[in-house]
Amino acid sequence: MQPVQLTGKRDHYIDNLRSISILLLFPVHTFMIWNNFGSGFYVWLEENKIYSTLIVLINPWFMPLLFLLAGISARLSLEKRTTKEFVIQRINKLLIPFITGMVFLVPIQTLYARKFFYNYSDGFIENWRYFFTHFTDLSGYDGAFTPGHLWFILYLFIISILSLIIFRYLPYKKVVQVTGKLHISCIILLFIPIWLMYYIGNFGGFSIGKNLALYLAGYYIISNNAVMEKAEKNIKWITLLCLASTLISAVLYYKYLFYGDIWVCYIGWITILVLLVYGKRFLNKKTKFMEFARHASYPVYILHQSILVALAYYITREFNNIIVQASVICVGSLILTIMAYYIINKIPVARKIIAQ
């Protein structure tokens, strides 16, 4: 197998892993309707241990992977752009879609939360006013203000801009030789500083510190060819460790509801390493479907949760069987989101803001 090389050309496995992670949002947010770890959701029925355990197995790595991949992409982007061009690109790609989504999409989710929990019967306009004038725990499950799923875009924008200061005083070229000499055990143990950073800027479990650490790990470490070569050479035992740890995690949560922060960071990090290596091996290709997914994944992320919550509100009233409910919500929201993406793609202004 050829080692990972990050050059000026596009590494397709990075885009493909990103697209797969975003697709996982549909089952994860569907299962959130039955979560049993006290998180709540805009539409919440009852606790289901199986669905909750599935969330616990995916949660440690699929959003962290997106931040790490963003760090890798940032290094490639800054090789082709000036800092000013990079900032402008981040504003257009992240900040403007975030603001647009906060105005038009997230209030839809709180509208259905109020309908579901409080039998709210007024329209969107009154709810829109309520959304921007009531502030509680920022979850939005009570109908008040929340960034919703767009927290990821906001965090990524903040992290992208803050990191430029770090990159200026600690250029990649100054650390590349050091990171390239890291022993595989040191690479595995990187989950420890990621865990420690979790407690910095933590708002309801969404940590700026942890995601900054993942972003920097992508930029400085994972984008280093020598580091990934070591992961590739040791992939067999890393994979076995990952599978065993994942099995243990499932048992610990299903039987004892254990979900410790350091354990989550460990599981997330070792799974990310495995996914990167196998992604390079099997997903580093360009197909028509993958090309479609590359362009659609970001607008799908922006659109998906508002559509899923609205659909869940109606489906949970029409069907009683939990398997039917989950299946229709997951598959139906995916189909409706893809349809919405196609429609937006036909509208020049909307396409420029969301579907770029």
Tab-separated table of C-alpha atoms in Angstrom:
chain	number	residue	atom	x	y	z
A	1	MET	CA	0.000	0.000	0.000
A	2	GLN	CA	1.253	3.433	-0.925
A	3	PRO	CA	1.818	5.870	1.938
A	4	VAL	CA	-0.447	8.842	2.436
A	5	GLN	CA	0.839	11.844	0.556
A	6	LEU	CA	-0.679	15.257	0.939
A	7	THR	CA	0.356	17.237	-2.070
A	8	GLY	CA	-1.300	20.018	-3.971
A	9	LYS	CA	-3.713	17.613	-5.652
A	10	ARG	CA	-6.975	16.568	-4.026
A	11	ASP	CA	-6.911	13.446	-1.871
A	12	HIS	CA	-10.290	11.916	-2.648
A	13	TYR	CA	-10.455	9.816	0.510
A	14	ILE	CA	-10.617	12.997	2.602
A	15	ASP	CA	-13.748	14.126	0.742
A	16	ASN	CA	-15.246	10.640	0.851
A	17	LEU	CA	-14.711	10.200	4.587
A	18	ARG	CA	-16.283	13.619	5.116
A	19	SER	CA	-19.318	12.648	3.035
A	20	ILE	CA	-19.754	9.348	4.888
A	21	SER	CA	-19.564	11.130	8.246
A	22	ILE	CA	-22.278	13.567	7.197
A	23	LEU	CA	-24.504	10.722	5.998
A	24	LEU	CA	-24.243	9.219	9.477
A	25	LEU	CA	-26.036	12.292	10.818
A	26	PHE	CA	-29.323	10.856	9.556
A	27	PRO	CA	-29.333	7.689	11.709
A	28	VAL	CA	-27.675	9.457	14.648
A	29	HIS	CA	-30.203	12.286	14.777
A	30	THR	CA	-33.031	9.831	14.151
A	31	PHE	CA	-31.926	7.714	17.108
A	32	MET	CA	-31.718	10.875	19.235
A	33	ILE	CA	-35.530	10.776	19.335
A	34	TRP	CA	-35.140	7.779	21.676
A	35	ASN	CA	-31.889	8.658	23.485
A	36	ASN	CA	-31.555	7.629	27.122
A	37	PHE	CA	-28.571	9.755	28.158
A	38	GLY	CA	-30.544	12.838	29.153
A	39	SER	CA	-29.685	14.944	26.124
A	40	GLY	CA	-33.240	15.558	25.024
A	41	PHE	CA	-34.201	16.361	21.443
A	42	TYR	CA	-36.681	18.521	19.551
A	43	VAL	CA	-38.958	15.488	19.269
A	44	TRP	CA	-38.397	12.919	22.017
A	45	LEU	CA	-40.553	9.849	22.622
A	46	GLU	CA	-39.017	7.457	25.115
A	47	GLU	CA	-35.729	5.899	26.150
A	48	ASN	CA	-34.418	3.087	23.999
A	49	LYS	CA	-31.206	1.431	25.074
A	50	ILE	CA	-30.356	-0.134	21.696
A	51	TYR	CA	-30.682	3.093	19.711
A	52	SER	CA	-28.806	4.985	22.421
A	53	THR	CA	-25.961	2.465	22.364
A	54	LEU	CA	-25.679	2.856	18.583
A	55	ILE	CA	-25.360	6.618	19.051
A	56	VAL	CA	-22.680	6.089	21.690
A	57	LEU	CA	-20.678	3.922	19.273
A	58	ILE	CA	-20.741	6.566	16.517
A	59	ASN	CA	-20.625	9.827	18.488
A	60	PRO	CA	-17.000	9.589	19.690
A	61	TRP	CA	-15.562	9.827	16.185
A	62	PHE	CA	-17.872	11.086	13.428
A	63	MET	CA	-17.921	14.795	14.350
A	64	PRO	CA	-14.290	14.798	15.614
A	65	LEU	CA	-13.320	13.286	12.264
A	66	LEU	CA	-14.890	16.271	10.497
A	67	PHE	CA	-12.779	18.724	12.518
A	68	LEU	CA	-9.615	16.714	11.913
A	69	LEU	CA	-10.309	16.516	8.166
A	70	ALA	CA	-10.908	20.275	8.202
A	71	GLY	CA	-7.427	20.725	9.664
A	72	ILE	CA	-5.907	18.612	6.898
A	73	SER	CA	-7.830	20.581	4.285
A	74	ALA	CA	-6.698	23.868	5.853
A	75	ARG	CA	-3.048	22.975	5.291
A	76	LEU	CA	-3.730	22.166	1.665
A	77	SER	CA	-5.804	25.334	1.276
A	78	LEU	CA	-3.137	27.583	2.784
A	79	GLU	CA	-0.605	26.175	0.335
A	80	LYS	CA	-2.708	27.678	-2.486
A	81	ARG	CA	-4.163	30.781	-0.800
A	82	THR	CA	-2.891	33.790	1.072
A	83	THR	CA	-4.122	34.297	4.621
A	84	LYS	CA	-6.477	37.024	3.415
A	85	GLU	CA	-7.913	34.771	0.711
A	86	PHE	CA	-8.332	31.993	3.268
A	87	VAL	CA	-10.258	34.285	5.655
A	88	ILE	CA	-12.546	35.475	2.857
A	89	GLN	CA	-13.145	31.890	1.819
A	90	ARG	CA	-14.007	30.943	5.427
A	91	ILE	CA	-16.453	33.845	5.693
A	92	ASN	CA	-18.207	32.828	2.480
A	93	LYS	CA	-18.145	29.109	3.239
A	94	LEU	CA	-18.904	29.139	6.951
A	95	LEU	CA	-20.045	32.439	8.448
A	96	ILE	CA	-22.608	33.456	5.827
A	97	PRO	CA	-24.259	29.985	5.676
A	98	PHE	CA	-24.293	29.932	9.499
A	99	ILE	CA	-26.125	33.268	9.705
A	100	THR	CA	-28.534	32.248	6.946
A	101	GLY	CA	-29.274	28.937	8.630
A	102	MET	CA	-29.846	30.636	11.981
A	103	VAL	CA	-32.437	32.913	10.407
A	104	PHE	CA	-34.325	30.449	8.216
A	105	LEU	CA	-33.629	26.861	9.320
A	106	VAL	CA	-32.940	26.452	13.037
A	107	PRO	CA	-36.182	28.228	14.099
A	108	ILE	CA	-38.071	25.466	12.261
A	109	GLN	CA	-36.648	22.928	14.696
A	110	THR	CA	-37.673	24.936	17.748
A	111	LEU	CA	-41.117	25.455	16.199
A	112	TYR	CA	-41.672	21.698	16.157
A	113	ALA	CA	-40.184	21.334	19.640
A	114	ARG	CA	-42.814	23.757	20.931
A	115	LYS	CA	-45.503	21.923	18.991
A	116	PHE	CA	-44.408	18.566	20.355
A	117	PHE	CA	-43.828	19.449	24.007
A	118	TYR	CA	-46.125	22.444	24.548
A	119	ASN	CA	-48.882	22.054	21.913
A	120	TYR	CA	-47.845	25.333	20.291
A	121	SER	CA	-50.384	26.294	17.645
A	122	ASP	CA	-49.326	29.720	16.346
A	123	GLY	CA	-47.304	30.212	13.168
A	124	PHE	CA	-43.676	30.498	12.120
A	125	ILE	CA	-43.450	34.289	12.486
A	126	GLU	CA	-44.441	34.321	16.152
A	127	ASN	CA	-42.089	31.416	16.809
A	128	TRP	CA	-39.309	33.249	14.956
A	129	ARG	CA	-39.793	36.221	17.302
A	130	TYR	CA	-39.820	33.906	20.329
A	131	PHE	CA	-36.666	32.163	19.095
A	132	PHE	CA	-34.622	35.370	19.015
A	133	THR	CA	-35.936	36.807	22.303
A	134	HIS	CA	-35.753	33.804	24.665
A	135	PHE	CA	-32.476	32.357	25.920
A	136	THR	CA	-32.224	29.331	28.222
A	137	ASP	CA	-29.738	26.453	27.998
A	138	LEU	CA	-29.040	26.886	24.251
A	139	SER	CA	-30.331	23.370	23.501
A	140	GLY	CA	-33.451	24.704	21.787
A	141	TYR	CA	-35.512	21.753	22.983
A	142	ASP	CA	-37.763	24.198	24.861
A	143	GLY	CA	-38.203	26.376	21.775
A	144	ALA	CA	-35.727	29.052	22.860
A	145	PHE	CA	-32.614	30.269	21.029
A	146	THR	CA	-30.067	27.671	19.939
A	147	PRO	CA	-27.397	27.327	17.249
A	148	GLY	CA	-28.811	23.834	16.711
A	149	HIS	CA	-26.726	21.568	14.512
A	150	LEU	CA	-25.049	24.665	13.063
A	151	TRP	CA	-22.798	24.748	16.138
A	152	PHE	CA	-20.335	22.790	13.985
A	153	ILE	CA	-20.150	25.538	11.363
A	154	LEU	CA	-19.795	28.268	14.002
A	155	TYR	CA	-17.070	26.375	15.855
A	156	LEU	CA	-15.228	25.588	12.636
A	157	PHE	CA	-15.267	29.254	11.643
A	158	ILE	CA	-13.936	30.371	15.052
A	159	ILE	CA	-11.294	27.641	15.076
A	160	SER	CA	-10.238	28.371	11.477
A	161	ILE	CA	-9.618	32.034	12.295
A	162	LEU	CA	-7.950	31.451	15.682
A	163	SER	CA	-5.656	28.826	14.191
A	164	LEU	CA	-4.207	31.335	11.746
A	165	ILE	CA	-2.509	33.024	14.716
A	166	ILE	CA	-1.008	29.685	15.758
A	167	PHE	CA	0.074	28.914	12.205
A	168	ARG	CA	1.811	32.274	11.971
A	169	TYR	CA	3.968	31.750	15.058
A	170	LEU	CA	4.328	28.001	14.651
A	171	PRO	CA	4.598	27.294	10.902
A	172	TYR	CA	4.132	23.741	9.716
A	173	LYS	CA	7.697	23.646	8.397
A	174	LYS	CA	9.062	24.201	11.904
A	175	VAL	CA	7.372	21.118	13.376
A	176	VAL	CA	7.227	18.713	10.453
A	177	GLN	CA	10.497	16.992	11.375
A	178	VAL	CA	9.474	16.646	15.019
A	179	THR	CA	6.024	15.234	14.314
A	180	GLY	CA	7.491	12.899	11.718
A	181	LYS	CA	9.626	11.261	14.417
A	182	LEU	CA	6.720	10.476	16.726
A	183	HIS	CA	6.605	6.832	17.777
A	184	ILE	CA	3.341	5.017	17.062
A	185	SER	CA	2.652	4.826	20.806
A	186	CYS	CA	2.906	8.626	21.003
A	187	ILE	CA	0.514	8.930	18.077
A	188	ILE	CA	-1.996	6.689	19.862
A	189	LEU	CA	-1.610	8.670	23.094
A	190	LEU	CA	-2.522	11.929	21.392
A	191	PHE	CA	-6.051	11.296	22.648
A	192	ILE	CA	-4.846	12.522	26.069
A	193	PRO	CA	-4.207	16.178	25.100
A	194	ILE	CA	-7.418	16.071	23.049
A	195	TRP	CA	-9.256	14.931	26.191
A	196	LEU	CA	-7.627	17.632	28.331
A	197	MET	CA	-8.643	20.284	25.809
A	198	TYR	CA	-12.246	19.057	26.071
A	199	TYR	CA	-12.759	21.140	29.214
A	200	ILE	CA	-11.826	24.415	27.498
A	201	GLY	CA	-14.751	26.331	26.043
A	202	ASN	CA	-17.186	23.494	26.694
A	203	PHE	CA	-20.804	24.510	26.134
A	204	GLY	CA	-23.251	21.687	26.778
A	205	GLY	CA	-20.746	19.040	25.696
A	206	PHE	CA	-19.704	20.910	22.543
A	207	SER	CA	-16.094	21.869	23.178
A	208	ILE	CA	-14.151	24.502	21.271
A	209	GLY	CA	-10.937	23.300	22.962
A	210	LYS	CA	-11.288	19.658	21.950
A	211	ASN	CA	-12.244	20.492	18.374
A	212	LEU	CA	-9.390	22.990	18.126
A	213	ALA	CA	-7.037	20.196	19.218
A	214	LEU	CA	-8.445	17.890	16.536
A	215	TYR	CA	-8.151	20.614	13.893
A	216	LEU	CA	-4.517	21.249	14.855
A	217	ALA	CA	-3.828	17.505	14.914
A	218	GLY	CA	-5.070	17.311	11.340
A	219	TYR	CA	-2.998	20.310	10.278
A	220	TYR	CA	0.306	19.493	11.987
A	221	ILE	CA	0.322	15.728	12.542
A	222	ILE	CA	-2.070	13.682	10.413
A	223	SER	CA	-1.154	15.632	7.276
A	224	ASN	CA	2.450	14.543	7.852
A	225	ASN	CA	3.244	11.653	5.529
A	226	ALA	CA	5.688	10.077	8.002
A	227	VAL	CA	3.043	9.929	10.735
A	228	MET	CA	0.520	8.201	8.526
A	229	GLU	CA	3.114	5.754	7.263
A	230	LYS	CA	3.568	4.581	10.848
A	231	ALA	CA	-0.178	4.215	11.291
A	232	GLU	CA	-0.315	2.177	8.081
A	233	LYS	CA	2.512	-0.121	9.170
A	234	ASN	CA	0.782	-0.814	12.476
A	235	ILE	CA	-2.781	-0.890	11.189
A	236	LYS	CA	-3.470	-4.565	12.001
A	237	TRP	CA	-2.987	-4.279	15.736
A	238	ILE	CA	-4.507	-0.781	15.830
A	239	THR	CA	-7.609	-2.187	14.111
A	240	LEU	CA	-7.832	-5.061	16.600
A	241	LEU	CA	-7.448	-2.596	19.462
A	242	CYS	CA	-10.156	-0.412	17.948
A	243	LEU	CA	-12.602	-3.294	17.471
A	244	ALA	CA	-12.001	-4.652	20.982
A	245	SER	CA	-12.390	-1.199	22.511
A	246	THR	CA	-15.572	-0.567	20.542
A	247	LEU	CA	-17.053	-3.865	21.759
A	248	ILE	CA	-16.129	-2.982	25.324
A	249	SER	CA	-17.683	0.444	24.857
A	250	ALA	CA	-20.959	-1.107	23.669
A	251	VAL	CA	-21.095	-3.455	26.651
A	252	LEU	CA	-20.164	-0.735	29.140
A	253	TYR	CA	-22.888	1.559	27.911
A	254	TYR	CA	-25.621	-1.010	27.301
A	255	LYS	CA	-25.181	-2.620	30.719
A	256	TYR	CA	-23.843	0.180	32.908
A	257	LEU	CA	-24.543	3.427	30.978
A	258	PHE	CA	-20.816	4.239	31.178
A	259	TYR	CA	-19.763	7.079	28.894
A	260	GLY	CA	-16.664	8.691	30.424
A	261	ASP	CA	-14.997	11.684	28.736
A	262	ILE	CA	-11.503	10.192	28.537
A	263	TRP	CA	-12.888	6.905	27.220
A	264	VAL	CA	-14.862	8.759	24.536
A	265	CYS	CA	-11.730	10.639	23.418
A	266	TYR	CA	-9.713	7.403	23.320
A	267	ILE	CA	-12.337	5.525	21.289
A	268	GLY	CA	-12.789	8.493	18.978
A	269	TRP	CA	-9.094	8.971	18.292
A	270	ILE	CA	-8.182	5.344	17.658
A	271	THR	CA	-11.220	4.913	15.392
A	272	ILE	CA	-10.224	8.010	13.423
A	273	LEU	CA	-6.739	6.565	12.835
A	274	VAL	CA	-8.243	3.320	11.549
A	275	LEU	CA	-10.701	5.151	9.291
A	276	LEU	CA	-7.958	7.340	7.825
A	277	VAL	CA	-5.778	4.394	6.894
A	278	TYR	CA	-8.579	2.291	5.422
A	279	GLY	CA	-10.085	5.380	3.820
A	280	LYS	CA	-6.806	5.930	1.999
A	281	ARG	CA	-6.736	2.302	0.954
A	282	PHE	CA	-10.323	1.874	-0.261
A	283	LEU	CA	-11.865	5.326	-0.724
A	284	ASN	CA	-9.144	7.285	-2.499
A	285	LYS	CA	-11.031	7.258	-5.785
A	286	LYS	CA	-13.270	9.553	-7.771
A	287	THR	CA	-16.625	8.166	-8.901
A	288	LYS	CA	-19.781	9.924	-10.077
A	289	PHE	CA	-21.511	9.173	-6.782
A	290	MET	CA	-18.542	10.321	-4.718
A	291	GLU	CA	-18.286	13.498	-6.771
A	292	PHE	CA	-21.978	14.191	-6.185
A	293	ALA	CA	-21.522	13.500	-2.460
A	294	ARG	CA	-18.532	15.858	-2.311
A	295	HIS	CA	-20.604	18.768	-3.611
A	296	ALA	CA	-23.811	17.848	-1.771
A	297	SER	CA	-22.461	16.911	1.667
A	298	TYR	CA	-22.075	20.439	3.056
A	299	PRO	CA	-25.517	21.753	2.027
A	300	VAL	CA	-26.977	18.417	3.155
A	301	TYR	CA	-25.427	19.027	6.561
A	302	ILE	CA	-26.971	22.509	6.747
A	303	LEU	CA	-30.435	21.356	5.655
A	304	HIS	CA	-30.820	17.905	7.169
A	305	GLN	CA	-31.816	18.443	10.791
A	306	SER	CA	-34.627	20.919	10.196
A	307	ILE	CA	-36.154	18.517	7.680
A	308	LEU	CA	-35.613	15.512	9.950
A	309	VAL	CA	-37.246	17.172	12.980
A	310	ALA	CA	-40.278	18.328	10.984
A	311	LEU	CA	-40.721	14.867	9.469
A	312	ALA	CA	-40.298	13.196	12.875
A	313	TYR	CA	-43.070	15.319	14.331
A	314	TYR	CA	-45.581	13.972	11.815
A	315	ILE	CA	-44.292	10.401	11.477
A	316	THR	CA	-44.365	9.751	15.230
A	317	ARG	CA	-48.049	10.640	15.145
A	318	GLU	CA	-48.902	8.407	12.218
A	319	PHE	CA	-47.041	5.238	13.199
A	320	ASN	CA	-46.679	3.460	16.532
A	321	ASN	CA	-44.042	0.856	15.718
A	322	ILE	CA	-40.606	2.153	16.740
A	323	ILE	CA	-38.764	0.367	13.911
A	324	VAL	CA	-41.159	1.784	11.315
A	325	GLN	CA	-40.881	5.250	12.860
A	326	ALA	CA	-37.067	5.223	12.859
A	327	SER	CA	-36.824	3.773	9.340
A	328	VAL	CA	-39.249	6.249	7.782
A	329	ILE	CA	-37.694	9.227	9.572
A	330	CYS	CA	-34.123	8.267	8.648
A	331	VAL	CA	-34.709	7.327	5.008
A	332	GLY	CA	-37.445	9.904	4.443
A	333	SER	CA	-35.383	12.805	5.777
A	334	LEU	CA	-32.442	11.754	3.602
A	335	ILE	CA	-34.636	11.718	0.485
A	336	LEU	CA	-36.303	15.032	1.346
A	337	THR	CA	-32.936	16.650	2.095
A	338	ILE	CA	-31.509	15.551	-1.258
A	339	MET	CA	-34.631	16.922	-2.950
A	340	ALA	CA	-34.220	20.230	-1.094
A	341	TYR	CA	-30.591	20.349	-2.190
A	342	TYR	CA	-31.618	19.944	-5.846
A	343	ILE	CA	-34.217	22.700	-5.516
A	344	ILE	CA	-31.773	25.096	-3.852
A	345	ASN	CA	-29.242	24.311	-6.546
A	346	LYS	CA	-31.696	25.765	-9.070
A	347	ILE	CA	-31.968	29.091	-7.206
A	348	PRO	CA	-28.870	31.262	-7.866
A	349	VAL	CA	-28.891	33.215	-4.582
A	350	ALA	CA	-29.624	30.141	-2.427
A	351	ARG	CA	-27.019	28.116	-4.315
A	352	LYS	CA	-24.376	30.763	-3.688
A	353	ILE	CA	-25.117	30.844	0.051
A	354	ILE	CA	-25.741	27.167	0.878
A	355	ALA	CA	-24.976	24.868	-2.041
A	356	GLN	CA	-21.584	26.304	-3.001
